[in-house]
XYZ file of C-alpha atoms in Angstrom:
739
model
C -26.366 50.569 36.573
C -28.666 47.535 36.527
C -26.847 45.090 34.238
C -29.136 42.428 32.717
C -32.373 43.940 34.132
C -34.416 40.904 33.049
C -32.712 38.764 35.719
C -34.685 38.877 38.982
C -35.253 36.982 42.221
C -32.583 34.747 43.688
C -30.935 34.424 40.291
C -30.471 38.203 40.591
C -28.719 37.695 43.933
C -26.375 35.246 42.269
C -25.725 37.586 39.341
C -25.067 40.586 41.608
C -22.528 38.560 43.569
C -20.798 37.577 40.365
C -20.774 41.198 39.186
C -19.007 42.534 42.291
C -15.697 42.692 40.504
C -13.804 41.364 37.499
C -14.083 37.573 37.697
C -15.163 37.831 41.349
C -15.900 34.535 43.053
C -19.236 33.533 44.576
C -18.573 30.882 47.209
C -21.314 28.274 47.386
C -21.552 28.211 51.163
C -21.960 31.982 51.450
C -24.351 32.803 48.643
C -27.773 31.173 48.814
C -29.487 28.119 50.152
C -26.967 25.704 48.643
C -29.603 23.057 48.115
C -30.905 25.126 45.196
C -27.780 26.854 43.892
C -27.595 24.648 40.799
C -31.202 25.527 39.966
C -30.454 29.250 40.237
C -27.351 28.824 38.103
C -29.312 27.050 35.393
C -32.028 29.723 35.509
C -29.424 32.479 35.366
C -27.702 30.899 32.383
C -31.044 30.675 30.600
C -31.934 34.281 31.439
C -28.589 35.533 30.164
C -29.103 33.621 26.931
C -25.488 32.468 27.001
C -24.841 29.491 29.296
C -21.082 29.875 29.014
C -21.091 33.242 30.791
C -21.434 31.536 34.177
C -18.400 29.294 34.488
C -18.098 26.551 37.104
C -14.957 26.855 39.222
C -13.699 24.415 41.806
C -15.568 25.944 44.756
C -18.210 28.075 43.090
C -19.047 30.040 39.977
C -17.474 32.873 38.060
C -19.006 35.312 35.601
C -16.852 35.458 32.502
C -17.816 37.774 29.705
C -16.909 36.130 26.400
C -13.203 36.655 25.764
C -12.459 38.619 22.683
C -11.012 36.276 20.099
C -7.417 36.819 19.100
C -7.245 39.056 16.023
C -7.506 37.200 12.734
C -6.280 38.662 9.471
C -7.785 36.718 6.586
C -8.175 39.550 4.096
C -6.199 38.805 0.921
C -3.283 41.065 0.069
C -4.211 44.173 -1.934
C -4.277 43.673 -5.686
C -1.014 44.920 -7.159
C -1.338 48.032 -9.306
C -4.869 48.819 -8.148
C -6.015 52.084 -9.740
C -9.040 54.350 -9.630
C -12.256 53.874 -7.681
C -11.397 56.769 -5.361
C -15.024 57.873 -5.000
C -16.208 54.329 -4.349
C -13.492 53.730 -1.747
C -14.412 56.933 0.052
C -18.136 56.160 -0.008
C -17.741 52.546 1.118
C -15.272 53.466 3.851
C -17.752 55.972 5.234
C -20.294 53.162 5.644
C -18.034 51.087 7.902
C -18.713 49.969 10.613
C -22.017 48.944 9.119
C -23.019 46.797 6.165
C -22.072 47.748 2.605
C -22.623 45.910 -0.669
C -20.597 46.072 -3.883
C -22.552 44.723 -6.843
C -21.706 44.533 -10.510
C -21.039 42.225 -13.457
C -18.284 39.591 -13.458
C -14.742 40.843 -13.977
C -15.627 44.411 -12.994
C -13.276 44.404 -9.984
C -15.611 43.838 -7.037
C -13.187 41.667 -5.076
C -10.233 43.971 -5.764
C -12.254 46.964 -4.559
C -13.471 45.132 -1.448
C -9.910 44.115 -0.626
C -8.653 47.676 -1.079
C -11.417 49.077 1.124
C -10.719 46.429 3.760
C -7.090 47.476 3.972
C -8.046 51.165 3.877
C -10.186 50.826 7.027
C -7.987 48.282 8.777
C -7.277 50.563 11.743
C -11.010 50.767 12.520
C -11.176 47.015 13.088
C -8.474 45.996 15.581
C -10.196 42.626 15.956
C -9.061 41.792 12.428
C -10.889 40.552 9.359
C -12.754 37.399 8.420
C -12.858 36.648 4.700
C -14.618 33.986 2.655
C -15.308 33.399 -1.026
C -18.907 32.193 -0.919
C -18.619 30.689 -4.426
C -21.954 32.211 -5.377
C -21.220 31.957 -9.096
C -18.532 29.287 -9.112
C -18.631 26.056 -11.132
C -18.795 24.358 -7.725
C -21.903 24.613 -5.482
C -22.055 27.742 -3.290
C -20.813 27.417 0.274
C -23.647 26.920 2.739
C -23.943 29.294 5.716
C -23.294 26.420 8.131
C -19.995 25.556 6.446
C -18.888 29.204 6.449
C -19.848 29.683 10.099
C -17.982 26.522 11.033
C -14.849 27.858 9.341
C -15.213 31.296 10.912
C -15.659 29.825 14.392
C -12.623 27.623 13.927
C -10.614 30.691 12.879
C -11.810 32.475 16.021
C -10.494 29.697 18.242
C -13.655 27.656 18.823
C -12.384 24.092 19.045
C -15.740 22.318 19.083
C -18.427 23.764 16.853
C -21.791 24.156 18.662
C -25.260 23.447 17.291
C -26.253 27.128 17.192
C -23.600 28.280 14.753
C -24.999 31.744 14.065
C -25.665 32.389 17.753
C -22.136 31.422 18.768
C -20.687 33.501 15.930
C -22.639 36.595 16.931
C -21.763 36.095 20.582
C -18.056 35.977 19.781
C -18.243 39.071 17.588
C -20.053 41.169 20.185
C -18.007 44.363 20.716
C -15.149 42.724 18.787
C -14.680 45.372 16.048
C -14.091 42.792 13.327
C -14.583 43.312 9.593
C -16.389 40.447 7.835
C -15.846 40.266 4.065
C -18.352 38.058 2.225
C -17.088 37.788 -1.329
C -19.085 36.471 -4.278
C -22.448 36.106 -2.537
C -25.312 34.450 -4.386
C -28.393 35.345 -2.349
C -29.836 36.987 0.730
C -30.391 33.530 2.240
C -26.699 32.723 1.932
C -25.604 35.989 3.543
C -28.113 36.633 6.341
C -26.847 34.022 8.864
C -23.316 35.404 8.425
C -24.128 38.945 9.558
C -22.713 39.758 13.031
C -25.580 42.126 13.958
C -23.184 44.144 16.104
C -22.682 47.898 15.632
C -18.930 47.682 16.226
C -18.436 45.268 13.322
C -18.315 45.930 9.608
C -19.635 43.757 6.797
C -18.443 44.124 3.213
C -20.350 42.035 0.659
C -19.715 41.538 -3.058
C -22.248 40.040 -5.447
C -23.210 40.100 -9.092
C -26.754 40.898 -7.949
C -28.345 43.648 -5.907
C -29.318 41.847 -2.711
C -32.364 42.903 -0.693
C -30.374 43.643 2.452
C -30.319 46.534 4.883
C -27.048 47.694 3.373
C -25.624 50.667 1.528
C -24.893 49.598 -2.059
C -22.415 50.610 -4.734
C -23.223 49.351 -8.228
C -19.818 49.096 -9.847
C -19.280 50.076 -13.464
C -16.279 49.966 -15.761
C -13.174 52.036 -15.149
C -12.867 55.551 -16.492
C -10.739 55.542 -19.693
C -7.917 57.387 -17.915
C -7.967 54.817 -15.091
C -7.961 51.952 -17.575
C -4.951 53.401 -19.387
C -3.203 53.823 -16.032
C -3.741 50.126 -15.323
C -2.031 49.385 -18.660
C 0.810 51.750 -17.798
C 3.437 49.000 -17.870
C 2.835 48.725 -21.627
C 3.414 52.397 -22.336
C 0.987 55.096 -23.419
C -0.554 56.662 -26.464
C -3.119 55.661 -29.035
C -2.385 51.870 -29.071
C -2.914 51.675 -25.307
C -6.114 53.697 -25.574
C -7.403 51.342 -28.262
C -6.464 48.299 -26.156
C -8.283 49.721 -23.130
C -11.367 50.266 -25.247
C -11.068 46.746 -26.700
C -11.037 45.384 -23.114
C -14.228 47.299 -22.380
C -12.446 49.066 -19.480
C -12.977 45.904 -17.399
C -10.218 45.568 -14.739
C -9.860 41.792 -15.061
C -9.620 42.000 -18.849
C -7.092 44.842 -18.622
C -4.860 42.959 -16.187
C -4.807 39.830 -18.302
C -4.099 41.825 -21.465
C -1.218 43.590 -19.738
C 0.168 40.307 -18.459
C 0.291 38.887 -21.963
C 1.666 41.912 -23.832
C 4.207 43.225 -21.334
C 7.071 41.131 -22.743
C 6.328 41.837 -26.420
C 9.152 43.782 -28.111
C 6.699 45.923 -30.080
C 3.584 46.478 -27.985
C 1.978 48.818 -30.509
C 2.302 46.273 -33.318
C 0.973 43.519 -31.058
C -2.051 45.627 -30.198
C -2.676 46.342 -33.882
C -2.486 42.619 -34.669
C -4.905 41.879 -31.866
C -7.444 44.474 -32.937
C -7.235 43.318 -36.544
C -8.024 39.722 -35.566
C -11.483 38.234 -35.491
C -11.441 37.607 -31.755
C -13.772 40.533 -31.172
C -16.588 38.459 -32.624
C -16.068 35.514 -30.302
C -18.432 36.597 -27.531
C -21.691 38.450 -27.405
C -22.698 38.080 -23.741
C -22.320 40.618 -20.936
C -18.720 39.700 -20.202
C -17.592 39.722 -23.838
C -14.622 41.991 -23.226
C -13.402 39.825 -20.367
C -13.652 36.655 -22.402
C -11.774 38.228 -25.305
C -8.800 38.784 -23.008
C -9.076 35.180 -21.840
C -8.761 34.136 -25.476
C -5.745 36.403 -25.855
C -4.043 34.932 -22.796
C -4.841 31.360 -23.722
C -3.478 31.803 -27.249
C -0.203 33.135 -25.828
C 0.404 30.095 -23.607
C 2.717 27.265 -24.517
C 0.951 23.943 -25.161
C 2.087 22.639 -21.759
C 0.870 25.733 -19.893
C -2.386 25.772 -21.856
C -3.016 22.142 -20.955
C -2.241 22.765 -17.276
C -4.476 25.850 -17.221
C -7.392 23.838 -18.560
C -6.888 21.087 -16.007
C -6.771 23.535 -13.088
C -10.384 24.416 -13.790
C -11.269 20.943 -12.495
C -9.899 21.559 -8.973
C -12.973 21.319 -6.697
C -11.650 23.283 -3.716
C -10.983 26.985 -3.352
C -7.218 26.664 -3.642
C -4.463 24.161 -4.335
C -0.766 23.547 -3.791
C 1.989 23.023 -6.332
C 2.014 19.331 -5.397
C -1.726 19.153 -5.994
C -1.302 20.751 -9.421
C 1.422 18.220 -10.216
C -0.887 15.374 -9.221
C -3.598 16.794 -11.468
C -1.207 17.062 -14.422
C 0.455 13.725 -13.834
C 3.970 15.105 -13.359
C 6.070 18.073 -12.185
C 4.720 21.473 -13.224
C 5.542 25.157 -12.951
C 2.826 27.713 -12.308
C 5.068 30.735 -12.851
C 3.808 31.560 -16.343
C 0.154 31.263 -15.342
C 0.776 33.510 -12.334
C 2.623 36.130 -14.393
C -0.216 36.108 -16.941
C -2.722 36.771 -14.108
C -4.545 33.546 -14.899
C -3.690 32.080 -11.480
C -3.327 33.973 -8.194
C -0.623 33.038 -5.706
C -0.743 33.543 -1.927
C 2.305 32.012 -0.295
C 2.385 28.313 -1.112
C -1.272 28.225 -2.190
C -2.807 29.060 -5.562
C -6.331 29.923 -6.705
C -8.306 31.024 -9.776
C -11.043 33.569 -10.399
C -14.407 31.858 -10.903
C -14.694 33.184 -14.468
C -11.267 31.795 -15.276
C -12.209 28.420 -13.829
C -15.266 28.284 -16.066
C -13.200 29.323 -19.066
C -10.465 26.802 -18.236
C -12.983 23.969 -18.111
C -14.380 25.007 -21.489
C -10.884 24.799 -22.965
C -9.822 21.634 -21.182
C -11.963 19.039 -22.878
C -12.170 15.727 -21.023
C -10.676 16.143 -17.535
C -11.912 12.858 -16.064
C -8.487 11.210 -15.995
C -6.869 14.297 -14.453
C -9.612 14.513 -11.808
C -8.989 10.922 -10.837
C -5.257 11.611 -10.551
C -5.956 14.538 -8.219
C -8.509 12.642 -6.153
C -6.153 9.687 -5.910
C -3.487 12.063 -4.586
C -5.929 13.457 -2.016
C -6.979 9.958 -0.975
C -3.477 8.525 -0.676
C -2.218 11.458 1.367
C -5.329 11.548 3.550
C -4.992 7.833 4.289
C -1.305 8.285 5.091
C -2.082 11.170 7.430
C -4.836 9.134 9.076
C -2.453 6.222 9.609
C 0.019 8.568 11.306
C -2.556 10.267 13.538
C -5.082 7.481 14.161
C -3.448 4.106 13.499
C -6.427 2.202 14.909
C -8.463 3.315 11.868
C -5.675 2.997 9.302
C -6.079 1.193 5.990
C -2.349 1.460 5.206
C 0.538 -0.463 6.781
C 2.319 1.461 9.582
C 5.531 2.013 7.605
C 6.967 5.137 6.019
C 4.444 7.396 7.741
C 4.982 11.141 8.288
C 5.478 12.613 11.740
C 2.427 13.755 13.677
C 3.385 17.409 13.072
C 3.813 16.874 9.322
C 0.528 14.993 9.145
C -1.333 17.785 10.944
C 0.242 20.411 8.669
C -0.994 18.622 5.545
C -4.520 17.926 6.774
C -4.991 21.468 8.086
C -4.027 22.845 4.658
C -6.079 20.383 2.600
C -9.029 19.542 4.879
C -11.607 21.609 2.990
C -10.270 20.496 -0.385
C -10.552 16.810 0.519
C -14.184 17.302 1.525
C -14.842 19.379 -1.613
C -13.401 16.521 -3.670
C -15.648 14.058 -1.832
C -18.726 16.176 -2.561
C -17.670 16.544 -6.201
C -17.376 12.765 -6.527
C -20.731 12.225 -4.830
C -22.384 14.514 -7.376
C -20.396 13.750 -10.515
C -18.670 10.422 -9.890
C -16.871 8.230 -9.491
C -19.087 7.629 -6.476
C -16.631 5.329 -4.705
C -14.144 8.160 -4.280
C -16.687 10.124 -2.230
C -16.982 7.685 0.648
C -13.320 6.721 0.522
C -12.276 10.370 0.893
C -14.785 10.959 3.699
C -13.574 7.867 5.517
C -9.920 8.857 5.134
C -10.386 12.114 7.088
C -12.999 10.803 9.519
C -10.550 10.360 12.380
C -9.269 13.922 12.085
C -12.691 15.548 11.991
C -13.895 13.325 14.825
C -10.975 14.275 17.067
C -11.233 17.978 16.270
C -15.039 17.963 16.504
C -15.491 20.283 13.515
C -18.448 18.329 12.263
C -20.493 20.670 10.068
C -18.427 20.437 6.882
C -17.729 16.783 7.515
C -21.394 15.871 8.026
C -22.300 17.651 4.789
C -19.765 15.654 2.773
C -20.528 12.387 4.578
C -24.269 12.776 3.985
C -23.689 13.254 0.252
C -21.394 10.228 0.208
C -24.047 8.168 2.017
C -26.635 9.187 -0.574
C -24.189 8.251 -3.344
C -23.580 4.832 -1.784
C -27.308 4.184 -1.540
C -27.907 5.357 -5.106
C -25.534 2.715 -6.477
C -26.634 0.027 -4.022
C -23.241 -0.370 -2.334
C -24.222 -1.721 1.086
C -20.650 -1.881 2.391
C -20.090 1.793 1.581
C -23.471 2.642 3.079
C -22.481 0.927 6.331
C -19.151 2.761 6.366
C -20.806 6.170 6.004
C -23.478 5.336 8.586
C -20.706 4.618 11.102
C -18.903 7.865 10.273
C -22.047 9.987 10.531
C -23.158 8.274 13.740
C -19.726 8.893 15.238
C -19.985 12.584 14.363
C -23.401 12.832 16.023
C -22.080 11.005 19.092
C -19.245 13.509 19.413
C -21.884 16.257 19.408
C -23.745 14.547 22.262
C -26.672 13.404 20.070
C -26.684 9.750 21.141
C -30.195 8.807 20.060
C -29.841 10.518 16.699
C -26.590 8.629 16.236
C -28.214 5.280 17.067
C -31.101 5.998 14.691
C -28.585 6.057 11.831
C -28.328 2.257 12.122
C -32.002 1.603 11.400
C -32.097 -0.932 8.588
C -28.379 -1.773 8.804
C -28.007 -5.432 9.919
C -25.439 -6.482 12.521
C -24.020 -9.083 10.134
C -23.454 -6.599 7.301
C -19.773 -7.559 7.235
C -18.397 -4.281 8.607
C -17.273 -4.799 12.232
C -17.478 -1.070 12.943
C -21.261 -1.176 12.532
C -21.855 -3.367 15.613
C -18.954 -1.626 17.380
C -20.426 1.864 17.099
C -23.969 0.623 17.597
C -22.880 -1.296 20.705
C -21.134 1.785 22.091
C -24.275 3.862 21.642
C -26.514 1.157 23.113
C -24.178 0.883 26.095
C -24.206 4.643 26.692
C -27.991 4.742 26.368
C -28.341 1.933 28.927
C -29.463 -0.975 26.724
C -26.847 -3.443 27.982
C -28.406 -6.584 26.500
C -28.451 -5.105 22.997
C -24.921 -3.781 23.499
C -23.679 -7.259 24.464
C -25.164 -8.708 21.282
C -23.462 -5.990 19.244
C -20.026 -6.465 20.822
C -20.204 -10.242 20.414
C -20.932 -9.586 16.745
C -17.783 -7.447 16.573
C -15.603 -10.331 17.759
C -17.264 -12.668 15.267
C -16.534 -10.407 12.290
C -12.764 -10.473 12.064
C -9.333 -10.814 13.605
C -7.914 -7.362 12.880
C -6.314 -6.141 16.129
C -8.305 -2.915 16.259
C -11.528 -4.864 15.723
C -10.729 -7.351 18.484
C -9.748 -4.550 20.862
C -13.014 -2.769 20.133
C -15.006 -5.893 20.928
C -12.988 -6.681 24.053
C -13.306 -3.121 25.301
C -17.056 -3.114 24.757
C -17.570 -6.393 26.613
C -15.220 -5.316 29.413
C -17.176 -2.094 29.858
C -20.349 -4.140 30.212
C -18.555 -6.256 32.819
C -17.517 -3.143 34.768
C -21.070 -1.804 34.706
C -22.307 -5.167 35.999
C -19.648 -5.331 38.751
C -17.504 -8.114 37.234
C -14.182 -6.313 37.606
C -12.063 -9.470 37.432
C -13.539 -10.519 34.099
C -13.279 -6.966 32.813
C -9.610 -6.683 33.780
C -8.742 -9.898 31.963
C -10.260 -8.611 28.718
C -8.725 -5.165 29.142
C -5.225 -6.569 29.653
C -5.625 -8.487 26.400
C -6.722 -5.254 24.734
C -3.710 -3.336 26.074
C -1.309 -6.023 24.848
C -2.824 -6.010 21.371
C -2.804 -2.217 21.199
C 0.844 -1.982 22.225
C 1.870 -4.693 19.788
C 0.304 -2.775 16.909
C 0.977 0.830 18.051
C -2.710 1.660 18.502
C -2.305 4.533 20.942
C -5.908 5.684 21.268
C -7.181 2.157 21.852
C -4.416 1.531 24.374
C -5.484 4.663 26.261
C -9.107 3.522 26.232
C -8.268 0.095 27.668
C -5.858 1.536 30.251
C -8.549 3.903 31.505
C -11.039 1.168 32.309
C -8.327 -1.171 33.601
C -7.453 1.587 36.068
C -11.059 1.594 37.290
C -10.760 -2.117 38.054
C -7.620 -1.555 40.129
C -9.294 1.363 41.898
C -12.185 -0.951 42.790
C -9.630 -3.292 44.370
C -8.169 -0.333 46.343
C -4.937 -0.529 44.303
C -4.952 3.215 43.864
C -1.266 3.754 43.119
C -1.404 1.357 40.179
C -4.690 2.830 38.971
C -3.209 6.349 39.049
C -0.170 5.169 37.088
C -2.386 3.642 34.395
C -4.497 6.782 34.109
C -1.455 9.014 33.794
C -0.197 6.884 30.927
C -3.629 7.055 29.281
C -3.515 10.832 29.674
C -0.157 10.983 27.903
C -1.483 8.916 25.013
C -4.610 11.051 24.684
C -2.520 14.203 24.556
C -0.245 12.851 21.832
C -3.105 12.208 19.425
C -5.051 15.441 19.820
C -8.344 14.105 21.201
C -9.463 16.790 23.701
C -12.866 15.339 24.590
C -11.374 11.911 25.315
C -8.510 13.455 27.281
C -11.008 15.338 29.437
C -12.761 12.055 30.167
C -9.508 10.558 31.474
C -8.993 13.624 33.685
C -12.333 12.972 35.376
C -11.419 9.376 36.227
C -7.991 10.457 37.471
C -9.515 13.121 39.737
C -11.867 10.550 41.285
C -9.132 7.969 41.913
C -6.792 10.621 43.351
C -9.577 11.581 45.761
C -10.069 7.953 46.757
C -6.320 7.649 47.373
C -6.299 10.733 49.596
C -4.299 12.917 47.170
C -6.834 15.708 47.467
C -4.623 18.594 46.343
C -3.708 16.847 43.108
C -7.323 15.754 42.689
C -8.368 19.382 42.997
C -5.908 20.571 40.332
C -6.879 17.687 38.039
C -10.612 18.329 38.175
C -9.951 22.057 37.779
C -8.116 21.271 34.540
C -11.148 19.270 33.404
C -13.499 22.130 34.331
C -11.330 24.568 32.394
C -11.545 22.309 29.334
C -15.358 22.362 29.245
C -15.763 25.468 27.037
C -13.727 23.771 24.305
C -15.944 20.662 24.233
C -18.900 22.478 22.671
C -21.887 20.365 23.599
C -20.394 16.997 24.612
C -23.015 16.779 27.349
C -22.113 13.313 28.604
C -18.474 14.275 29.175
C -19.611 17.501 30.829
C -21.745 15.425 33.200
C -18.721 13.247 34.006
C -16.637 16.342 34.793
C -19.219 17.766 37.197
C -19.611 14.376 38.876
C -15.844 14.202 39.412
C -16.013 17.755 40.740
C -18.560 16.623 43.308
C -16.389 13.669 44.361
C -13.378 15.925 44.916
C -15.464 18.447 46.871
C -16.682 15.597 49.088
C -13.086 14.514 49.692
C -12.245 18.057 50.792
C -15.278 18.280 53.061
C -16.812 21.053 50.935
C -20.368 21.512 49.707
C -20.876 19.321 46.618
C -24.610 19.417 45.960
C -24.440 22.004 43.185
C -21.805 20.006 41.299
C -23.833 16.785 41.475
C -26.980 18.678 40.460
C -25.286 19.938 37.310
C -24.002 16.428 36.611
C -27.570 15.141 36.921
C -29.028 17.786 34.595
C -26.427 17.025 31.947
C -26.751 13.244 32.287
C -30.496 13.479 31.704
C -29.916 15.777 28.713
C -27.424 13.267 27.288
C -29.821 10.321 27.845
C -27.067 8.600 29.857
C -28.676 6.542 32.656
C -25.359 5.376 34.154
C -24.174 8.949 34.639
C -27.608 9.848 35.976
C -27.328 7.019 38.516
C -23.913 8.232 39.703
C -25.157 11.808 40.055
C -28.161 10.655 42.092
C -25.849 8.710 44.386
C -23.802 11.849 44.917
C -26.963 13.756 45.802
C -28.020 11.044 48.244
C -31.009 10.004 46.127
C -30.553 6.290 46.820
C -34.063 5.382 45.702
C -33.596 7.009 42.305
C -30.166 5.431 41.902
C -31.446 1.944 42.821
C -34.305 2.307 40.349
C -31.892 3.077 37.509
C -29.536 0.272 38.546
C -32.359 -2.269 38.590
C -33.779 -1.063 35.277
C -30.479 -1.279 33.387
C -28.564 -3.965 35.286
C -25.868 -1.681 36.719
C -23.619 -2.601 39.628
C -24.138 0.024 42.324
C -21.895 0.933 45.249
C -23.253 3.047 48.041
C -20.824 5.921 48.784
C -18.701 5.198 51.829
C -18.738 1.402 51.520
C -15.469 -0.473 51.172
C -13.935 -1.460 47.867
C -13.694 -5.113 46.927
C -10.573 -7.189 47.178
C -9.284 -8.712 43.952
């Protein structure tokens, strides 16, 4: 069988070699003219449409079909006491795998039916289920496809979200037999990018509207009277129950809420008679009148404290909340038991949520919730800042005392991450504006380290617009730095630098010249970078600010060949970082200090410094930075003659590449280190340096381009870059300097 028939020529030779067996190796020296192997690899990756299929190993390449993601099971638990809908369940189940749509008015039971069908067909989808409430008709803005895809990819184990979200999602779901449940969809445009387009997968969509999709559709109506009475079975039977079912319009949501409020009444029949004799039936005239009547019934049965709490919960901006979050909203300890038993709040473990209709109703009943919102947002902000101080002390705004453990901090931020960003977006739209950028800033370190930038960039962009709308230049500068940092982590250096257009160096925020200087340095504008880093040192005496300035100037010194001057600044940076427990900054300074000692042929000391930097990087969960340290360690180990350890170290860096998701400059560094280690082993290295060169050019990183050209023996090209940018250049094979 001719797999991938579109691949021809010498790329075909490469592909056939890779297809010989499961994960078979293609040794560089035995395959093709090695001078052009990297070109064939790049062409093959392009022809396959999925660059990650051809994986670089230490001595060659390996074809790796995308691993099936570990099963995920996000489908909510089945609704208790679900009744009826047998025909609909049978019809929908028959359409899966495939795409099916459940449409109908609010409160008709679309989500409950979708959940029941999902569990009914669970055995057909061993890959699991992905579930999302798209908030198509929520008081909050609908979720964008990019945010949903980012969450799905994270659930599927993608550590760094790529630019092509839909493409990566569909690649992962190929032959995966996963069920995707898209609940509460607003439009075709919201849904289309979320479709797997794979015949082994199923898609189950719910919406109030009939969407123009290539999908089988069930338009859901009310329950049959017998089914409605069965749902009210806990109240008894007979004429009163029949009248109550009719009063609820046979709507499942209305029936459940009515049952929750009448189940404890000593005389259900009398309670039903009282209800039907009241004037509540005249309260609503819209399409969901019956549902809203039961809301009125439930609300009237609540104690004043529970009624007040219920109203406030409508102001929660995220999809769910914790008991502590509810307490913050209310301003004191609360119990949600009564609201859960009345079916006004749903509980899933330690998290709680509300139906969109109930959220709207709660807000109508709540009155002014501005004070409660500020209490909740203050709780989010305080906890987010505390977590940030524990995980990333160099960016902390709180004193380093009384902080949670790293594990506890990660547990909180992983549970509340989306809610913090939802709160930031809510504040950007509805005020107070200052909360928006403060919340975004508080979680900036976490999202930067984890490289899940789509949701973060959305919230940060809204916060930036809010800062500009009120003319707060300090907040504008803060958000520019955060957004630029996110773009830098994605490998978009020039786009990141463009964020600083119109932001002066002397704006008062030292992180503006710090980030701008870092980008200028990486793009090869050393004179501008020096001006920026000098501005950093002039803007304050905070230890993290001084370390940032010292590190920037020391890096410039290293690039210019002044290793003695660089080492002096780096030692000062290490001392400051250790004195103030700034682990990430200590690791950064140790890494470049090690390069100075390696230049002086003090390899044992350099290796010791790099190993300590590696430990610090691992403690703080920064995979892209840790991979960078691995590349330096592999090079120094090679220089010291520890070739076996160098080989295992660079192999670890190569294995980390799929998780970096587009950090092209770091990828270039890894392939350059790979070439250095291959040289030390006397093996063919041209392909590794060629890949390093391609990636350096793509990243607009002239220093990495210069190093790759040196590895390839292109001395003329390397000298040209060195002269243009002012880089110190060492010809391979020449002796290191003495200190």
